Amino acid sequence: MSHSHEHASLDTKRMEAEHILRVEKLAVSFETDSGPITVLDDVSFSVKKGQTLGLVGESGCGKSVTAASIMGLLPQPYGNVIGGDILYQGSSITALSLPERYALRGNRISMIFQEPMTALNPVHTIGRQLSEVYELHKPELSKKARKVAAIAMLDKVGIAEPEIRFDLYPHQLSGGMRQRVMIAMALACEPDILIADEPTTALDVTIQAQILELMRDLQAETGMAIIFITHDLGVVAEMCDQVVVMYAGNVVEHTDVFTLFESPSHPYTQGLMLSMPRLDTLSKTQLKAIPGNVPSLSHMPKGCRFSNRCEFSTEQCEASKPELEAYDKADSDSHSETHLVRCFHLEDVNNA
Amino acid sequence: MPKTLLEVRHLSQHIKLSDSWFSKASYLYAVDDVSFSLKAGETLGLVGESGCGKSTLARSLLKLMEPSAGQIIFQGQDITHYTSKQMVSLRKEMQIIFQDPMDSLNGRHTVGNILQEPFEIHQMGDTKQRRQWAEELLLKVGLPIEAMEKYPHEFSGGQKQRIGIARAIALKPKLIVCDEAVSALDMSVQAQIMNLLLSLQQEMQLALIFIAHDLSVVKHISDRVAVMYLGKIVELTSAQRLYEAPLHPYSQALISAIPVADPRKRKARQVLQGDVPSAINRPQGCHFSSRCPKVMDRCKEQAPQLKALANEAHLIACHLVEELD
Ligand SMILES: Nc1ncnc2c1ncn2[C@@H]1O[C@H](COP(=O)(O)OP(=O)(O)OP(=O)(O)O)[C@@H](O)[C@H]1O
Ligand SMILES: Nc1ncnc2c1ncn2[C@@H]1O[C@H](COP(=O)(O)OP(=O)(O)OP(=O)(O)O)[C@@H](O)[C@H]1O
Ligand code: SF4
Ligand code: SF4
Ligand SMILES: [Mg+2]
Ligand SMILES: [Mg+2]
């Protein structure tokens, strides 16, 4: 993937075609016992074919809910899209009928779930579950051929003795093996868009490297776009082209991966990068966590959602909401077509 | 000198897979002859390949599984054959944070009930007091008080993990086994939780067994680190030493595969070659021999023993190192 300026000169029409998925001002609300809560508010981003978009941010900020909205899997009846839209190849998918949505999910968009046990059926062997994916996706395969394909896929994701493991139930596998079974199921569909929600957290680094390589190979082969949700900034640096940073149901920064690491510009993004322990951090010392906690969704600050924790917060921040806007940092040799940030005081923040 | 809190001797967990009168039972050596000790206030990191037996070891230590062999000595008492009734009172002293938080959170209970339950079981405080303690715990792990009335499914992955952490620290145990306790958290909340664990450790000599795949996190929190491969400890030394100069070829592969948080330093990470063995059919001799880049003839016949290097608190199981001696 090139990040050069040539891209900027492409005519907008082609750019449009390249964006296989667009999320536009998405808002999602959950009905709870204590009334409705707005879990996502004004979430926008887009992903191109063959590209990997990272989705990072505070635990509980809405990454998995964003993924569920794209998949059409918001918890029913209480989770609803209340604003905005999701476009797949230019057309809205939020208004599709259930069967249409189901077909899309089975074939074009697939997901690796954060909690494997929610996606795996505990009473069926993993072999049966993986074979079912092939049955749906490649009905032309014979039963025997499906089994061969399933075992080959288990082998690809690094499961030892796949023939034996084929007949095991999810509870007989370690956490990381379950995760890999799920990865195998998602990749077996050869989707246009793969949503990977924390796909490698239960894996050691050598297997993680192997899985990431497998995803990249498939991406190169099929042009699949990947939305990669992770907390691991090392993995972001390795895998992603673009990165979206979320905080409390908002996108606060959207940029290319180089800019994210070289000049993160939103105060939350900066705090996040600073709290990472590095191999050269002095062991057993207190880490630089962002002070304070995310307010609960039912008590969000009226203005900027980060204002109760931000050292640059002013009256304006408390009173009104900043928009996600283009930001050109004066002294950076910007690589991005666009660098979007949601903050009133970027000059102060970035010259401090 | 802090006292030894936990001593594990030759602990094994052999899981029977198939058993019928016409076929021989096959066993999976999930944990095989593991020994180590842990002092009060100390953190032992535990790393290794996915499926190498870390969670099984963790569960065995808390006697959530009956060990197949070996001994577990906690605060000077041999608890290996404690009944589950005897274990109830010990739960106050030793706790576990599960890799999958739903393993410990009852989905039908509110978070408030989940957090007050440990105090009820051990008959501590009155209703009002317990509620207050539960609220304090929520604040400690960075969750709002409103969480009290909600159910686990209403929380994100990392929020559930924090409820599990709050429950584990509730009774101020002497030992917490953290099985991937912070891996579902973003860097900032993760830093918060690690800071909390570190200060609990200083305040009350809390000992930790810290299982994680994020090696920078393990290094930050651990005094010593044990590396496991196919059910066995293959190297055990100070965190510093392991990261600076790992000696076992598997440890070396692991350390070299740490992803770098810098997109300009992308490199092809070393992926281990060779057949990935399983705990069911382990290679003869050294279990790592099917993938070891430095394998020698004798490795395929003779299993290396875990031995201390001369004059050092550095244990390693590899024939290469024996040859250096
Ligand atoms: N079923 C539900 N009912 C009510 N609230 C929910 C439900 N699921 C999620 N939430 C709330 O929605 C918010 C967003 O949750 P989400 O799972 O998207 O977070 P996340 O960014 O994926 O976090 P993590 O990194 O911890 O997985 C959280 O504050 C959570 O409490
Ligand atoms: N109940 C069971 N029945 C059969 N095999 C089991 C059972 N529980 C665990 N195993 C096997 O024991 C081995 C060790 O599993 P364990 O969960 O301890 O690994 P782990 O090191 O925690 O891995 P991860 O890092 O992926 O969580 C694996 O091969 C697993 O398949
Ligand atoms: S808008 Fe104000 S409170 Fe929000 S991040 Fe910017 S400076 Fe901080
Ligand atoms: S004993 Fe031999 S095969 Fe095993 S780790 Fe050492 S060199 Fe490699
Ligand atoms: Mg999530
Ligand atoms: Mg485990």
PDB file of C-alpha atoms and ligand atoms in Angstrom, chain A residues 30 32 37 39 58-65 75 78 114 198 231 297, chain B residues 153-159 184, ligand 1:
ATOM      1  CA  PHE A  30     -29.953   1.217  23.710  1.00  0.00           C
ATOM      2  CA  THR A  32     -32.209   0.300  29.292  1.00  0.00           C
ATOM      3  CA  ILE A  37     -28.678   5.690  26.331  1.00  0.00           C
ATOM      4  CA  VAL A  39     -24.033   4.488  22.793  1.00  0.00           C
ATOM      5  CA  GLU A  58     -11.230   3.365  25.468  1.00  0.00           C
ATOM      6  CA  SER A  59     -12.738   0.123  26.685  1.00  0.00           C
ATOM      7  CA  GLY A  60     -16.498   0.635  26.422  1.00  0.00           C
ATOM      8  CA  CYS A  61     -16.291   3.431  23.830  1.00  0.00           C
ATOM      9  CA  GLY A  62     -18.438   1.596  21.302  1.00  0.00           C
ATOM     10  CA  LYS A  63     -16.089  -0.330  19.023  1.00  0.00           C
ATOM     11  CA  SER A  64     -17.962  -3.619  19.271  1.00  0.00           C
ATOM     12  CA  VAL A  65     -21.310  -1.832  18.980  1.00  0.00           C
ATOM     13  CA  PRO A  75     -29.050  -6.708  20.479  1.00  0.00           C
ATOM     14  CA  TYR A  78     -33.411  -2.793  22.576  1.00  0.00           C
ATOM     15  CA  GLN A 114     -14.324 -10.549  20.617  1.00  0.00           C
ATOM     16  CA  GLU A 198      -9.725  -8.178  19.088  1.00  0.00           C
ATOM     17  CA  HIS A 231      -5.987  -2.370  21.917  1.00  0.00           C
ATOM     18  CA  LEU A 297     -23.353   7.032  29.156  1.00  0.00           C
TER      19      LEU A 297
ATOM     20  CA  HIS B 153     -24.282  -8.542  29.422  1.00  0.00           C
ATOM     21  CA  GLU B 154     -24.805  -4.791  29.473  1.00  0.00           C
ATOM     22  CA  PHE B 155     -21.062  -4.212  29.547  1.00  0.00           C
ATOM     23  CA  SER B 156     -18.318  -4.223  26.944  1.00  0.00           C
ATOM     24  CA  GLY B 157     -15.590  -6.886  26.972  1.00  0.00           C
ATOM     25  CA  GLY B 158     -13.148  -4.757  28.931  1.00  0.00           C
ATOM     26  CA  GLN B 159     -15.793  -3.568  31.369  1.00  0.00           C
ATOM     27  CA  ALA B 184      -9.220  -6.850  26.921  1.00  0.00           C
TER      28      ALA B 184
HETATM   29  N1  LIG C   1     -26.392  -5.138  25.601  1.00  0.00           N
HETATM   30  C1  LIG C   1     -26.108  -3.945  26.115  1.00  0.00           C
HETATM   31  N2  LIG C   1     -26.990  -3.269  26.883  1.00  0.00           N
HETATM   32  C2  LIG C   1     -26.698  -2.057  27.387  1.00  0.00           C
HETATM   33  N3  LIG C   1     -25.516  -1.438  27.190  1.00  0.00           N
HETATM   34  C3  LIG C   1     -24.597  -2.051  26.446  1.00  0.00           C
HETATM   35  C4  LIG C   1     -24.824  -3.332  25.862  1.00  0.00           C
HETATM   36  N4  LIG C   1     -23.726  -3.715  25.166  1.00  0.00           N
HETATM   37  C5  LIG C   1     -22.833  -2.704  25.311  1.00  0.00           C
HETATM   38  N5  LIG C   1     -23.349  -1.708  26.080  1.00  0.00           N
HETATM   39  C6  LIG C   1     -22.696  -0.449  26.429  1.00  0.00           C
HETATM   40  O1  LIG C   1     -22.315   0.195  25.234  1.00  0.00           O
HETATM   41  C7  LIG C   1     -21.024   0.773  25.353  1.00  0.00           C
HETATM   42  C8  LIG C   1     -20.169   0.358  24.198  1.00  0.00           C
HETATM   43  O2  LIG C   1     -19.896  -1.023  24.296  1.00  0.00           O
HETATM   44  P1  LIG C   1     -18.902  -1.770  23.296  1.00  0.00           P
HETATM   45  O3  LIG C   1     -19.038  -3.221  23.593  1.00  0.00           O
HETATM   46  O4  LIG C   1     -19.133  -1.316  21.917  1.00  0.00           O
HETATM   47  O5  LIG C   1     -17.478  -1.226  23.787  1.00  0.00           O
HETATM   48  P2  LIG C   1     -16.031  -1.543  23.183  1.00  0.00           P
HETATM   49  O6  LIG C   1     -15.499  -0.277  22.637  1.00  0.00           O
HETATM   50  O7  LIG C   1     -16.100  -2.701  22.264  1.00  0.00           O
HETATM   51  O8  LIG C   1     -15.209  -1.879  24.499  1.00  0.00           O
HETATM   52  P3  LIG C   1     -14.109  -3.020  24.800  1.00  0.00           P
HETATM   53  O9  LIG C   1     -12.833  -2.481  24.271  1.00  0.00           O
HETATM   54  O10 LIG C   1     -14.097  -3.082  26.288  1.00  0.00           O
HETATM   55  O11 LIG C   1     -14.576  -4.278  24.147  1.00  0.00           O
HETATM   56  C9  LIG C   1     -20.494   0.368  26.713  1.00  0.00           C
HETATM   57  O12 LIG C   1     -20.484   1.454  27.568  1.00  0.00           O
HETATM   58  C10 LIG C   1     -21.428  -0.705  27.211  1.00  0.00           C
HETATM   59  O13 LIG C   1     -21.633  -0.569  28.596  1.00  0.00           O
END
